[in-house]
């Protein structure tokens, strides 16, 4: 059993426990459930620079604790001030050290910024949870869902007013799971078996993703030059967590990246 299998197995147990504590009907009565959602897709499309989705991530299975010294409200508010197109907040506790409280604090600090609930979605119930905590976008990971599950979960997400980011790792996942009820396609550059990263994954899959979907590159994005290279391959969004979170001031790290992107693109318009 690999790490993804372990995470998914644990997630199904967590969902069963959550269902025993609060029904979907109860979730619909929570204050934030009726909140109008914000469009991450539009925010990225309207960005004058590559749209950065900045992530608050305390730890990961491969890296362990990344940063335990910062708070979700402070970091995410800083991200927004530095020009993030959207925010991503981990809510998985056992493997990533996140929780709903982190998301709630980030939501309160950033009422007008689109926010992704970053978790392993395996059950319709989690979509209701996402809506109830004020999420605008949910993540569907092709590696742990069947094509039928992607289709049904994405359809239900749209019924709830949530946007859908579909994450794929290779051509087969993209071919099997891409459907019209997905809004954005995220190509994860991380190999799930070795945990190594290569942006060649994004480059290879770029032309296979139809233009109706906003293309987002994920993992291994460490500098402006790499992002501009992918921008040239029609990627408009870039999900970045560890690169920012491993610094003492994640928001400043984003601000510095934005400065570099602005310099490269505005001084060399032919690169894009």
Coordinates of C-alpha atoms in Angstrom, one line a residue:
X1 CA 0.0 0.0 0.0
X2 CA 1.6 3.3 -1.1
X3 CA 1.1 6.6 0.8
X4 CA -1.8 7.7 -1.4
X5 CA -3.6 4.5 -0.6
X6 CA -3.0 5.0 3.1
X7 CA -4.3 8.5 2.9
X8 CA -7.5 7.5 1.1
X9 CA -8.2 4.6 3.4
X10 CA -7.8 6.9 6.4
X11 CA -10.0 9.5 4.7
X12 CA -12.9 7.1 4.3
X13 CA -12.7 6.4 8.0
X14 CA -12.7 10.1 8.8
X15 CA -15.7 10.7 6.6
X16 CA -17.7 8.0 8.2
X17 CA -16.9 9.5 11.6
X18 CA -17.9 13.0 10.4
X19 CA -21.2 11.7 9.0
X20 CA -22.0 10.3 12.5
X21 CA -21.5 13.8 14.0
X22 CA -23.3 16.0 11.5
X23 CA -25.6 15.1 8.6
X24 CA -25.5 16.8 5.3
X25 CA -28.7 18.5 6.1
X26 CA -27.1 19.9 9.2
X27 CA -24.2 21.2 7.2
X28 CA -26.5 23.1 4.9
X29 CA -27.8 25.1 7.9
X30 CA -24.4 26.5 8.8
X31 CA -23.8 30.2 8.2
X32 CA -21.2 30.0 5.5
X33 CA -23.1 27.4 3.4
X34 CA -25.3 30.1 1.9
X35 CA -22.4 32.4 1.2
X36 CA -22.0 33.2 -2.6
X37 CA -18.9 31.6 -3.9
X38 CA -16.0 33.3 -5.7
X39 CA -14.5 32.2 -9.0
X40 CA -10.9 31.1 -8.9
X41 CA -11.1 30.4 -12.6
X42 CA -12.0 34.0 -13.4
X43 CA -9.5 35.4 -11.0
X44 CA -6.7 33.5 -12.8
X45 CA -8.0 34.4 -16.3
X46 CA -8.1 38.1 -15.4
X47 CA -4.7 38.2 -13.8
X48 CA -2.1 40.4 -15.6
X49 CA 0.6 38.0 -14.5
X50 CA 0.7 34.2 -14.0
X51 CA -2.0 33.5 -11.5
X52 CA -0.5 32.2 -8.3
X53 CA -2.5 30.0 -6.0
X54 CA -0.6 30.4 -2.7
X55 CA -0.9 27.5 -0.2
X56 CA -0.9 27.3 3.5
X57 CA 0.7 23.9 4.3
X58 CA 2.2 23.0 7.6
X59 CA 3.6 19.6 6.7
X60 CA 3.6 16.8 4.1
X61 CA 4.3 13.1 4.2
X62 CA 7.5 13.4 2.2
X63 CA 8.9 16.5 3.9
X64 CA 7.6 16.3 7.5
X65 CA 7.0 19.6 9.2
X66 CA 7.6 22.4 6.8
X67 CA 6.8 25.4 9.0
X68 CA 5.2 25.3 12.4
X69 CA 6.0 29.0 13.3
X70 CA 3.3 30.8 11.3
X71 CA -0.5 31.2 11.5
X72 CA -3.0 30.7 8.7
X73 CA -4.6 34.1 9.1
X74 CA -1.3 36.0 8.9
X75 CA 0.2 34.0 6.1
X76 CA -2.9 34.0 3.8
X77 CA -3.7 37.7 4.4
X78 CA -0.1 38.4 3.4
X79 CA -0.5 36.2 0.3
X80 CA -3.6 38.2 -0.7
X81 CA -1.8 41.5 -0.1
X82 CA 1.1 40.3 -2.3
X83 CA -1.3 39.6 -5.2
X84 CA -2.3 35.9 -5.0
X85 CA -5.0 35.0 -7.4
X86 CA -6.3 32.5 -5.0
X87 CA -5.5 30.6 -1.8
X88 CA -5.2 26.9 -0.9
X89 CA -5.5 25.6 2.6
X90 CA -4.9 22.0 3.6
X91 CA -7.6 20.5 5.8
X92 CA -6.2 17.0 6.1
X93 CA -4.9 16.5 9.7
X94 CA -3.2 13.2 9.9
X95 CA -0.8 13.5 7.0
X96 CA -0.6 17.3 6.3
X97 CA -1.3 18.8 9.8
X98 CA -4.2 20.9 8.5
X99 CA -7.7 21.3 9.8
X100 CA -11.0 23.2 9.4
X101 CA -9.8 25.7 12.0
X102 CA -6.9 26.7 9.7
X103 CA -9.4 27.1 6.8
X104 CA -11.9 29.1 8.9
X105 CA -9.2 31.5 10.1
X106 CA -7.9 32.0 6.5
X107 CA -11.5 32.5 5.2
X108 CA -12.2 35.2 7.9
X109 CA -9.0 37.0 7.0
X110 CA -9.6 36.8 3.2
X111 CA -13.3 37.4 2.5
X112 CA -12.9 38.4 -1.1
X113 CA -10.2 35.9 -2.3
X114 CA -11.2 32.6 -3.9
X115 CA -10.2 29.7 -1.6
X116 CA -9.5 26.0 -2.4
X117 CA -10.2 23.4 0.2
X118 CA -7.1 21.2 -0.3
X119 CA -7.9 17.6 0.7
X120 CA -8.6 14.1 -0.5
X121 CA -12.2 14.1 -1.7
X122 CA -13.7 10.7 -1.8
X123 CA -17.3 11.2 -0.8
X124 CA -20.1 13.7 -1.7
X125 CA -20.3 14.5 2.0
X126 CA -17.0 16.3 1.8
X127 CA -18.4 18.7 -0.8
X128 CA -21.0 19.8 1.7
X129 CA -18.3 20.2 4.3
X130 CA -16.3 22.4 1.9
X131 CA -19.4 24.6 1.2
X132 CA -20.1 24.8 5.0
X133 CA -16.6 26.1 5.8
X134 CA -16.7 28.7 3.1
X135 CA -14.7 27.1 0.3
X136 CA -15.0 28.2 -3.3
X137 CA -13.2 25.4 -5.0
X138 CA -12.7 21.7 -4.3
X139 CA -9.9 19.4 -5.5
X140 CA -10.5 16.1 -7.2
X141 CA -7.4 13.9 -7.5
X142 CA -7.7 11.5 -10.4
X143 CA -5.2 9.1 -8.9
X144 CA -7.6 8.2 -6.1
X145 CA -10.9 8.4 -7.9
X146 CA -12.6 6.5 -10.7
X147 CA -13.8 8.4 -13.8
X148 CA -17.3 7.8 -12.6
X149 CA -16.5 9.3 -9.2
X150 CA -14.9 12.4 -10.8
X151 CA -18.0 12.9 -13.0
X152 CA -20.5 12.6 -10.1
X153 CA -18.5 14.6 -7.6
X154 CA -17.8 17.4 -10.0
X155 CA -21.4 17.5 -11.0
X156 CA -22.5 17.7 -7.4
X157 CA -19.9 20.4 -6.7
X158 CA -21.3 22.5 -9.4
X159 CA -24.8 22.0 -8.0
X160 CA -23.5 23.4 -4.8
X161 CA -21.9 26.4 -6.5
X162 CA -18.3 25.1 -6.1
X163 CA -15.7 25.2 -8.8
X164 CA -13.7 22.0 -9.5
X165 CA -9.9 21.6 -9.9
X166 CA -9.1 18.2 -11.3
X167 CA -5.5 17.0 -10.5
X168 CA -3.8 14.6 -12.9
X169 CA -0.3 13.1 -13.0
X170 CA -0.1 11.6 -16.5
X171 CA -1.8 11.2 -19.8
X172 CA -3.9 8.2 -18.8
X173 CA -5.4 10.0 -15.8
X174 CA -6.2 13.0 -18.0
X175 CA -7.8 10.9 -20.7
X176 CA -9.9 8.8 -18.3
X177 CA -11.2 11.5 -16.0
X178 CA -11.5 14.8 -17.8
X179 CA -15.2 15.9 -18.2
X180 CA -17.2 19.0 -18.8
X181 CA -18.0 19.5 -15.1
X182 CA -14.4 20.3 -14.4
X183 CA -13.3 24.0 -14.4
X184 CA -9.6 23.8 -14.1
X185 CA -7.0 21.0 -14.7
X186 CA -4.0 20.9 -12.4
X187 CA -1.0 18.9 -13.6
X188 CA 1.0 17.7 -10.6
X189 CA 4.7 17.5 -11.5
X190 CA 5.3 15.2 -8.5
X191 CA 5.8 11.5 -9.1
X192 CA 3.7 9.8 -6.6
X193 CA 6.0 6.8 -6.4
X194 CA 9.4 8.6 -6.0
X195 CA 8.1 12.1 -4.8
X196 CA 10.6 13.7 -7.3
X197 CA 9.3 16.6 -9.4
X198 CA 9.8 17.5 -13.0
X199 CA 8.1 20.4 -14.9
X200 CA 8.4 18.3 -18.0
X201 CA 5.2 16.6 -16.8
X202 CA 3.3 19.9 -17.2
X203 CA 5.0 20.6 -20.6
X204 CA 4.1 17.1 -21.9
X205 CA 0.4 17.4 -20.9
X206 CA -0.1 21.0 -21.9
X207 CA -1.3 20.5 -25.5
X208 CA -3.5 17.6 -24.4
X209 CA -5.7 19.8 -22.2
X210 CA -8.5 21.5 -24.2
X211 CA -8.5 25.3 -24.0
X212 CA -11.9 25.4 -22.3
X213 CA -10.1 24.4 -19.1
X214 CA -7.8 26.7 -17.2
X215 CA -4.4 25.0 -17.0
X216 CA -2.7 24.9 -13.6
X217 CA 0.8 23.6 -12.9
X218 CA 1.5 22.1 -9.4
X219 CA 4.6 21.1 -7.4
X220 CA 8.3 21.8 -8.1
X221 CA 7.7 25.5 -8.9
X222 CA 10.6 27.3 -7.3
X223 CA 11.5 30.3 -9.4
X224 CA 10.1 32.9 -11.8
X225 CA 11.9 31.5 -14.8
X226 CA 10.3 28.1 -14.4
X227 CA 6.8 29.7 -14.1
X228 CA 7.4 31.9 -17.2
X229 CA 8.5 28.8 -19.2
X230 CA 5.2 27.1 -18.3
X231 CA 3.2 30.3 -18.9
X232 CA 4.5 30.1 -22.5
X233 CA 3.0 26.6 -22.6
X234 CA -0.5 28.1 -21.8
X235 CA -0.5 27.5 -18.1
X236 CA -2.3 30.4 -16.5
X237 CA -2.3 29.2 -12.8
X238 CA 0.4 27.9 -10.5
X239 CA -0.2 26.2 -7.2
X240 CA 2.7 26.9 -4.9
X241 CA 3.0 25.8 -1.2
X242 CA 6.3 24.4 0.0
X243 CA 8.4 27.0 -1.9
X244 CA 6.7 29.7 0.2
X245 CA 6.0 27.9 3.4
X246 CA 9.6 26.8 4.0
X247 CA 10.7 30.4 4.4
X248 CA 10.3 32.5 7.5
X249 CA 7.9 34.9 5.7
X250 CA 5.8 33.0 3.1
X251 CA 4.0 36.2 2.0
X252 CA 7.2 38.0 1.4
X253 CA 8.4 35.0 -0.7
X254 CA 5.3 35.5 -2.9
X255 CA 5.9 39.2 -3.1
X256 CA 9.5 38.6 -4.3
X257 CA 8.3 36.1 -6.8
X258 CA 5.7 38.6 -8.2
X259 CA 8.5 41.1 -8.6
X260 CA 10.6 38.7 -10.5
X261 CA 7.7 37.7 -12.7
X262 CA 6.8 41.3 -13.4
X263 CA 10.4 42.0 -14.3
X264 CA 10.8 39.1 -16.7
X265 CA 7.4 39.5 -18.5
X266 CA 7.4 43.3 -18.8
X267 CA 11.0 43.6 -19.9
X268 CA 10.8 40.6 -22.2
X269 CA 7.2 40.7 -23.6
X270 CA 8.2 38.2 -26.4
X271 CA 8.6 35.4 -23.8
X272 CA 4.9 35.2 -23.6

